[in-house]
Tab-separated table of C-alpha atoms in Angstrom:
chain	number	residue	atom	x	y	z
A	1	MET	CA	-75.254	12.314	-45.157
A	2	PHE	CA	-72.024	11.753	-43.299
A	3	HIS	CA	-69.362	14.396	-42.856
A	4	ILE	CA	-65.745	13.558	-42.227
A	5	VAL	CA	-64.173	15.868	-39.701
A	6	THR	CA	-60.397	16.141	-39.444
A	7	ILE	CA	-59.109	16.891	-35.944
A	8	PRO	CA	-55.598	18.413	-35.928
A	9	PHE	CA	-53.254	16.970	-33.298
A	10	LYS	CA	-50.405	19.066	-31.964
A	11	HIS	CA	-47.136	18.099	-33.682
A	12	ALA	CA	-49.103	15.383	-35.461
A	13	PHE	CA	-48.027	13.134	-32.568
A	14	VAL	CA	-50.927	10.687	-32.675
A	15	SER	CA	-50.924	10.303	-36.457
A	16	LYS	CA	-47.231	9.405	-36.388
A	17	LEU	CA	-47.363	7.285	-33.260
A	18	ASP	CA	-44.983	4.318	-33.498
A	19	LEU	CA	-45.847	1.619	-30.971
A	20	LYS	CA	-42.438	0.000	-31.416
A	21	LEU	CA	-40.773	3.241	-30.322
A	22	ILE	CA	-42.922	3.256	-27.202
A	23	ALA	CA	-41.842	-0.296	-26.379
A	24	ILE	CA	-38.172	0.631	-26.829
A	25	PHE	CA	-38.626	3.814	-24.802
A	26	ASN	CA	-40.234	1.798	-21.996
A	27	ALA	CA	-37.349	-0.684	-21.956
A	28	ILE	CA	-34.738	2.092	-21.789
A	29	MET	CA	-36.572	3.781	-18.942
A	30	GLN	CA	-36.749	0.505	-17.047
A	31	GLU	CA	-33.100	-0.402	-17.565
A	32	ARG	CA	-31.590	3.128	-17.611
A	33	SER	CA	-29.216	1.738	-20.228
A	34	ILE	CA	-29.436	1.503	-24.016
A	35	THR	CA	-27.165	-1.548	-24.013
A	36	VAL	CA	-29.221	-3.467	-21.453
A	37	ALA	CA	-32.487	-2.383	-23.102
A	38	ALA	CA	-31.222	-3.780	-26.395
A	39	GLN	CA	-30.449	-7.106	-24.724
A	40	THR	CA	-33.879	-7.179	-23.079
A	41	LEU	CA	-35.582	-6.517	-26.434
A	42	ASN	CA	-33.312	-8.913	-28.371
A	43	MET	CA	-32.188	-6.013	-30.547
A	44	THR	CA	-28.766	-4.692	-31.466
A	45	GLN	CA	-27.488	-1.606	-29.680
A	46	PRO	CA	-27.185	0.404	-32.942
A	47	SER	CA	-30.833	-0.364	-33.689
A	48	VAL	CA	-31.931	0.922	-30.307
A	49	SER	CA	-29.727	4.007	-30.696
A	50	LYS	CA	-31.371	4.749	-34.060
A	51	ALA	CA	-34.768	4.361	-32.411
A	52	VAL	CA	-33.763	6.910	-29.765
A	53	THR	CA	-32.820	9.345	-32.523
A	54	ARG	CA	-36.289	8.905	-34.041
A	55	MET	CA	-37.931	9.418	-30.639
A	56	ARG	CA	-36.042	12.653	-30.116
A	57	HIS	CA	-37.125	13.919	-33.516
A	58	GLN	CA	-40.769	12.875	-33.240
A	59	TRP	CA	-41.257	13.775	-29.575
A	60	GLN	CA	-39.140	16.938	-29.782
A	61	ASP	CA	-37.077	16.334	-26.641
A	62	PRO	CA	-33.572	14.965	-25.935
A	63	LEU	CA	-35.216	12.324	-23.678
A	64	PHE	CA	-31.896	10.936	-22.365
A	65	VAL	CA	-28.644	12.600	-21.392
A	66	LYS	CA	-25.331	11.024	-20.425
A	67	LYS	CA	-24.525	10.808	-16.739
A	68	GLY	CA	-21.277	9.097	-15.840
A	69	ARG	CA	-21.289	5.715	-17.532
A	70	GLY	CA	-25.058	5.620	-17.800
A	71	ILE	CA	-27.910	7.806	-18.957
A	72	GLU	CA	-30.491	9.912	-17.198
A	73	PRO	CA	-33.987	10.687	-18.493
A	74	THR	CA	-35.028	14.279	-18.973
A	75	PRO	CA	-38.011	15.656	-17.022
A	76	HIS	CA	-40.125	15.279	-20.157
A	77	ALA	CA	-39.116	11.617	-20.511
A	78	ILE	CA	-40.013	10.969	-16.882
A	79	THR	CA	-43.423	12.583	-17.357
A	80	LEU	CA	-44.065	10.539	-20.502
A	81	TRP	CA	-43.106	7.287	-18.827
A	82	ARG	CA	-45.162	8.062	-15.754
A	83	ASN	CA	-48.216	8.355	-18.024
A	84	ILE	CA	-47.647	5.248	-20.146
A	85	CYS	CA	-46.354	2.746	-17.550
A	86	GLU	CA	-49.716	1.643	-16.254
A	87	PRO	CA	-51.435	1.331	-19.669
A	88	LEU	CA	-48.492	-0.686	-21.025
A	89	GLN	CA	-48.676	-3.099	-18.097
A	90	GLN	CA	-52.417	-3.495	-18.581
A	91	ILE	CA	-51.896	-4.292	-22.264
A	92	GLU	CA	-49.185	-6.823	-21.417
A	93	GLN	CA	-51.420	-8.505	-18.852
A	94	GLN	CA	-54.234	-8.826	-21.408
A	95	PHE	CA	-51.975	-10.761	-23.773
A	96	THR	CA	-49.913	-12.639	-21.182
A	97	HIS	CA	-51.828	-15.458	-19.582
A	98	THR	CA	-48.930	-17.403	-18.119
A	99	LYS	CA	-48.290	-17.247	-14.391
A	100	PHE	CA	-45.174	-15.404	-13.287
A	101	ASP	CA	-42.363	-17.905	-12.795
A	102	PRO	CA	-39.344	-16.436	-10.960
A	103	LEU	CA	-37.245	-19.394	-12.102
A	104	THR	CA	-37.636	-18.667	-15.800
A	105	ARG	CA	-38.962	-15.136	-16.367
A	106	GLU	CA	-36.014	-12.770	-16.216
A	107	THR	CA	-36.989	-9.722	-14.186
A	108	THR	CA	-35.177	-6.833	-12.528
A	109	LEU	CA	-36.782	-4.986	-9.632
A	110	ARG	CA	-35.396	-1.745	-8.208
A	111	VAL	CA	-35.747	-1.271	-4.482
A	112	ALA	CA	-34.916	1.882	-2.513
A	113	LEU	CA	-33.801	1.258	1.052
A	114	THR	CA	-31.108	2.086	3.576
A	115	ASP	CA	-28.299	-0.188	4.663
A	116	GLY	CA	-30.160	-0.374	7.964
A	117	ILE	CA	-32.990	-2.294	6.287
A	118	THR	CA	-30.815	-4.274	3.877
A	119	HIS	CA	-29.441	-6.609	6.532
A	120	ILE	CA	-32.957	-7.670	7.554
A	121	PHE	CA	-34.237	-8.642	4.114
A	122	TRP	CA	-31.393	-9.053	1.631
A	123	PRO	CA	-29.896	-12.329	2.998
A	124	TYR	CA	-33.340	-13.947	3.060
A	125	ILE	CA	-34.307	-12.675	-0.409
A	126	ARG	CA	-30.979	-13.831	-1.835
A	127	SER	CA	-31.477	-17.317	-0.390
A	128	VAL	CA	-34.905	-17.430	-2.056
A	129	ILE	CA	-33.426	-16.343	-5.394
A	130	GLU	CA	-30.714	-18.992	-5.213
A	131	SER	CA	-33.192	-21.756	-4.389
A	132	ARG	CA	-36.287	-20.954	-6.446
A	133	ALA	CA	-36.057	-17.618	-8.260
A	134	ASN	CA	-32.893	-17.675	-10.375
A	135	ALA	CA	-34.333	-15.370	-13.031
A	136	VAL	CA	-34.977	-12.469	-10.640
A	137	ASN	CA	-32.532	-9.605	-10.105
A	138	ILE	CA	-32.959	-7.255	-7.144
A	139	HIS	CA	-31.119	-3.935	-7.433
A	140	ALA	CA	-30.843	-1.502	-4.527
A	141	ILE	CA	-30.908	2.154	-5.534
A	142	PRO	CA	-29.809	5.210	-3.530
A	143	PHE	CA	-32.349	6.302	-0.943
A	144	LYS	CA	-32.228	9.746	0.654
A	145	GLY	CA	-35.586	9.845	2.363
A	146	ASN	CA	-37.168	10.648	-1.020
A	147	GLY	CA	-39.345	7.563	-1.349
A	148	GLU	CA	-42.408	9.319	-2.720
A	149	GLU	CA	-40.377	11.053	-5.416
A	150	LEU	CA	-38.723	7.779	-6.456
A	151	LEU	CA	-42.079	6.032	-6.810
A	152	LEU	CA	-43.848	8.853	-8.636
A	153	SER	CA	-40.983	9.188	-11.119
A	154	ALA	CA	-40.888	5.371	-11.547
A	155	GLU	CA	-37.213	5.252	-10.592
A	156	ALA	CA	-38.028	2.628	-7.949
A	157	ASP	CA	-40.468	-0.263	-7.970
A	158	LEU	CA	-40.536	-0.524	-4.190
A	159	VAL	CA	-39.447	1.617	-1.250
A	160	PHE	CA	-38.711	0.649	2.347
A	161	ASP	CA	-39.290	3.772	4.399
A	162	CYS	CA	-40.745	5.378	7.479
A	163	TYR	CA	-43.549	6.784	5.334
A	164	THR	CA	-46.647	7.962	7.192
A	165	ASN	CA	-48.389	10.302	4.712
A	166	PRO	CA	-48.799	8.385	1.464
A	167	HIS	CA	-49.638	10.022	-1.840
A	168	PRO	CA	-53.074	8.926	-3.179
A	169	HIS	CA	-51.327	7.033	-5.997
A	170	ILE	CA	-49.039	5.140	-3.627
A	171	HIS	CA	-49.893	1.965	-1.764
A	172	ARG	CA	-48.337	1.514	1.672
A	173	GLU	CA	-48.114	-1.563	3.888
A	174	TRP	CA	-46.788	-1.430	7.437
A	175	LEU	CA	-44.145	-4.056	8.283
A	176	PHE	CA	-42.793	-3.372	11.754
A	177	ASP	CA	-41.975	-0.701	14.311
A	178	ASN	CA	-38.253	-0.066	14.729
A	179	GLN	CA	-37.228	0.785	18.285
A	180	PHE	CA	-34.271	3.000	19.207
A	181	THR	CA	-31.398	2.842	21.650
A	182	ALA	CA	-28.458	5.026	22.621
A	183	VAL	CA	-25.112	3.508	21.639
A	184	VAL	CA	-21.484	4.085	22.622
A	185	LYS	CA	-18.340	2.032	22.215
A	186	LYS	CA	-17.148	-0.367	24.874
A	187	GLY	CA	-14.990	1.522	27.377
A	188	HIS	CA	-16.805	4.831	26.849
A	189	GLU	CA	-17.202	6.959	29.980
A	190	LEU	CA	-20.956	6.373	29.863
A	191	ALA	CA	-20.736	2.603	29.475
A	192	GLY	CA	-21.981	0.722	32.505
A	193	SER	CA	-23.737	3.678	34.095
A	194	GLU	CA	-27.236	5.088	33.922
A	195	LEU	CA	-27.655	7.557	31.077
A	196	THR	CA	-29.348	10.611	32.544
A	197	LEU	CA	-30.885	13.366	30.481
A	198	ASP	CA	-28.194	15.788	31.647
A	199	LYS	CA	-25.378	13.440	30.584
A	200	PHE	CA	-27.131	12.740	27.293
A	201	VAL	CA	-27.393	16.355	26.131
A	202	LYS	CA	-23.811	17.154	27.177
A	203	GLN	CA	-22.326	14.499	24.891
A	204	ASP	CA	-21.093	14.994	21.338
A	205	HIS	CA	-23.639	13.247	19.156
A	206	LEU	CA	-23.364	11.335	15.891
A	207	PHE	CA	-26.425	11.516	13.659
A	208	VAL	CA	-27.329	9.394	10.629
A	209	SER	CA	-28.873	11.715	8.036
A	210	LEU	CA	-29.992	10.558	4.607
A	211	THR	CA	-30.951	14.066	3.510
A	212	GLY	CA	-28.129	16.139	5.007
A	213	ASP	CA	-30.398	17.666	7.636
A	214	ALA	CA	-28.731	17.573	11.060
A	215	THR	CA	-31.931	17.375	13.112
A	216	GLY	CA	-34.334	14.516	13.739
A	217	THR	CA	-36.873	13.032	16.139
A	218	VAL	CA	-34.432	13.153	19.056
A	219	ASP	CA	-33.968	16.893	18.577
A	220	THR	CA	-37.731	17.395	18.378
A	221	ALA	CA	-38.230	15.485	21.642
A	222	LEU	CA	-35.486	17.472	23.371
A	223	SER	CA	-36.835	20.803	22.148
A	224	GLU	CA	-40.191	19.975	23.733
A	225	LEU	CA	-38.310	19.767	27.016
A	226	GLY	CA	-36.513	23.030	26.342
A	227	LEU	CA	-33.244	21.196	25.703
A	228	GLU	CA	-30.799	20.905	22.830
A	229	ARG	CA	-27.974	18.533	21.974
A	230	ARG	CA	-24.839	19.093	19.948
A	231	VAL	CA	-24.767	17.093	16.720
A	232	ALA	CA	-21.000	17.030	16.308
A	233	MET	CA	-20.905	14.820	13.189
A	234	THR	CA	-23.278	13.321	10.652
A	235	VAL	CA	-22.956	10.353	8.304
A	236	ASN	CA	-25.285	9.069	5.612
A	237	SER	CA	-25.250	5.350	6.418
A	238	PHE	CA	-25.707	3.197	9.494
A	239	SER	CA	-22.643	1.084	8.771
A	240	ALA	CA	-20.516	4.232	8.748
A	241	ALA	CA	-22.080	5.260	12.070
A	242	ILE	CA	-21.074	1.957	13.683
A	243	GLU	CA	-17.495	2.280	12.466
A	244	LEU	CA	-17.212	5.863	13.692
A	245	LEU	CA	-18.647	5.022	17.109
A	246	LEU	CA	-15.986	2.350	17.556
A	247	GLN	CA	-13.224	4.855	16.858
A	248	SER	CA	-14.465	7.854	18.827
A	249	SER	CA	-16.149	9.056	22.007
A	250	LEU	CA	-19.350	9.970	20.180
A	251	ILE	CA	-22.796	8.764	21.170
A	252	ALA	CA	-25.560	7.912	18.700
A	253	VAL	CA	-29.237	7.024	18.770
A	254	LEU	CA	-29.724	4.088	16.394
A	255	PRO	CA	-32.377	1.490	15.599
A	256	LYS	CA	-31.908	-1.568	17.792
A	257	THR	CA	-32.013	-3.774	14.695
A	258	ILE	CA	-28.843	-2.067	13.422
A	259	VAL	CA	-26.895	-2.493	16.639
A	260	ARG	CA	-27.885	-6.089	17.251
A	261	ALA	CA	-27.101	-7.171	13.699
A	262	SER	CA	-23.665	-5.550	13.711
A	263	THR	CA	-20.608	-7.801	13.589
A	264	GLN	CA	-19.137	-5.372	16.135
A	265	ARG	CA	-21.984	-5.821	18.606
A	266	SER	CA	-19.653	-7.111	21.318
A	267	ASN	CA	-17.713	-3.840	21.129
A	268	LEU	CA	-20.808	-1.660	21.503
A	269	VAL	CA	-22.828	-0.766	24.580
A	270	GLU	CA	-26.558	-0.022	24.478
A	271	LEU	CA	-27.958	2.537	26.912
A	272	ASN	CA	-31.578	3.229	27.752
A	273	LEU	CA	-32.696	6.521	26.274
A	274	PRO	CA	-33.495	9.199	28.868
A	275	VAL	CA	-35.990	10.800	26.487
A	276	CYS	CA	-39.071	9.228	24.912
A	277	ILE	CA	-38.580	8.461	21.229
A	278	SER	CA	-41.458	6.760	19.433
A	279	PRO	CA	-40.578	3.692	17.342
A	280	ALA	CA	-40.270	4.310	13.595
A	281	PRO	CA	-43.012	2.557	11.590
A	282	ILE	CA	-41.198	0.868	8.690
A	283	SER	CA	-43.357	0.175	5.660
A	284	ILE	CA	-43.112	-0.908	2.044
A	285	SER	CA	-44.598	1.373	-0.583
A	286	TRP	CA	-45.251	1.033	-4.295
A	287	HIS	CA	-47.066	3.024	-6.973
A	288	ARG	CA	-50.526	1.926	-8.069
A	289	ARG	CA	-49.177	1.516	-11.609
A	290	LYS	CA	-47.283	-1.503	-10.256
A	291	HIS	CA	-50.160	-2.976	-8.282
A	292	GLN	CA	-50.840	-5.651	-10.885
A	293	ASN	CA	-47.193	-6.321	-11.684
A	294	PRO	CA	-46.749	-10.060	-10.976
A	295	ALA	CA	-43.007	-9.811	-10.287
A	296	LEU	CA	-43.492	-7.085	-7.696
A	297	MET	CA	-46.379	-8.953	-6.104
A	298	TRP	CA	-44.110	-12.006	-5.856
A	299	LEU	CA	-41.434	-9.910	-4.101
A	300	LEU	CA	-43.984	-8.473	-1.671
A	301	ASP	CA	-45.062	-11.982	-0.710
A	302	GLU	CA	-41.449	-12.982	-0.089
A	303	ILE	CA	-40.900	-9.918	2.099
A	304	ARG	CA	-43.910	-10.886	4.188
A	305	LEU	CA	-42.573	-14.431	4.510
A	306	CYS	CA	-39.210	-13.025	5.545
A	307	LEU	CA	-40.814	-11.219	8.475
A	308	ILE	CA	-42.650	-14.362	9.526
A	309	ALA	CA	-39.347	-16.239	9.462
A	310	GLN	CA	-37.655	-13.713	11.744
A	311	ARG	CA	-37.149	-14.894	15.276
A	312	PRO	CA	-39.208	-12.952	17.820
A	313	VAL	CA	-36.846	-10.283	19.090
A	314	PRO	CA	-37.573	-7.254	21.292
A	315	CYS	CA	-35.972	-4.736	18.925
A	316	PHE	CA	-38.937	-4.493	16.591
A	317	THR	CA	-42.622	-5.305	16.554
A	318	ILE	CA	-43.474	-7.534	13.603
A	319	LYS	CA	-46.624	-7.253	11.581
A	320	LYS	CA	-49.106	-9.989	12.417
């Protein structure tokens, strides 16, 4: 004799599960826009808005709140998406047997990086898109040294970062070591002379901080010598640092790649650092949920090709 056992599910979620709602929810989370999600799904915006209303009722959470001209997912929405991203991709891969074609398959990838990394990769990637990947969009998103958080919350598909302690769910691939140099404007009192440790610590320093913290590796190295510098100003981008150096008597420690790519290079003077600063290992990182994503794998291959195409220069050590 067989007995039928009824198992109650909290909020009757499973019994009322609507797979179409999940697909719409996934699209909104990817696009961070109801309008763009509707276009991606070939639906009308009112239809998607009605679906959001149903999600909120069934899943008992606001899910999305307005932020400026866009929307922002609630913590609950982020947690939901984090759990369903990988299974959805696996399902899609089971039913999609065609090879990813960047010329025809419209795709948007979100990449977190600083303006200091942008100049190395963006021109090359754009040239690739224009020649053989017209369907691919690459969007840079704000990066404040929070790469792990961006990947775990699925806000970014890829992160360029100096990331040495990866989360077990995050894949990391080393690209190159970024070397540092001291920089002042042409005509600065230090230009043309040897930069001693005493002169270095007595200067007013400019520091590039993505997080707002006014200390970094230079300060750590100095403290080990029992010394301290004055960080007189901070900025949150390397381009802003270059502009400020040109208009002041400040000194900054910057990656050599930044200085040598600057259009103002002829107006800047590099000085050998009087303190040992280890090169920053720049890597690309992505969540394991994206490891089988063909569009992301395509972008990773292009990034590797970009490094191979770079001329051998002494400012960074390229991955072999």
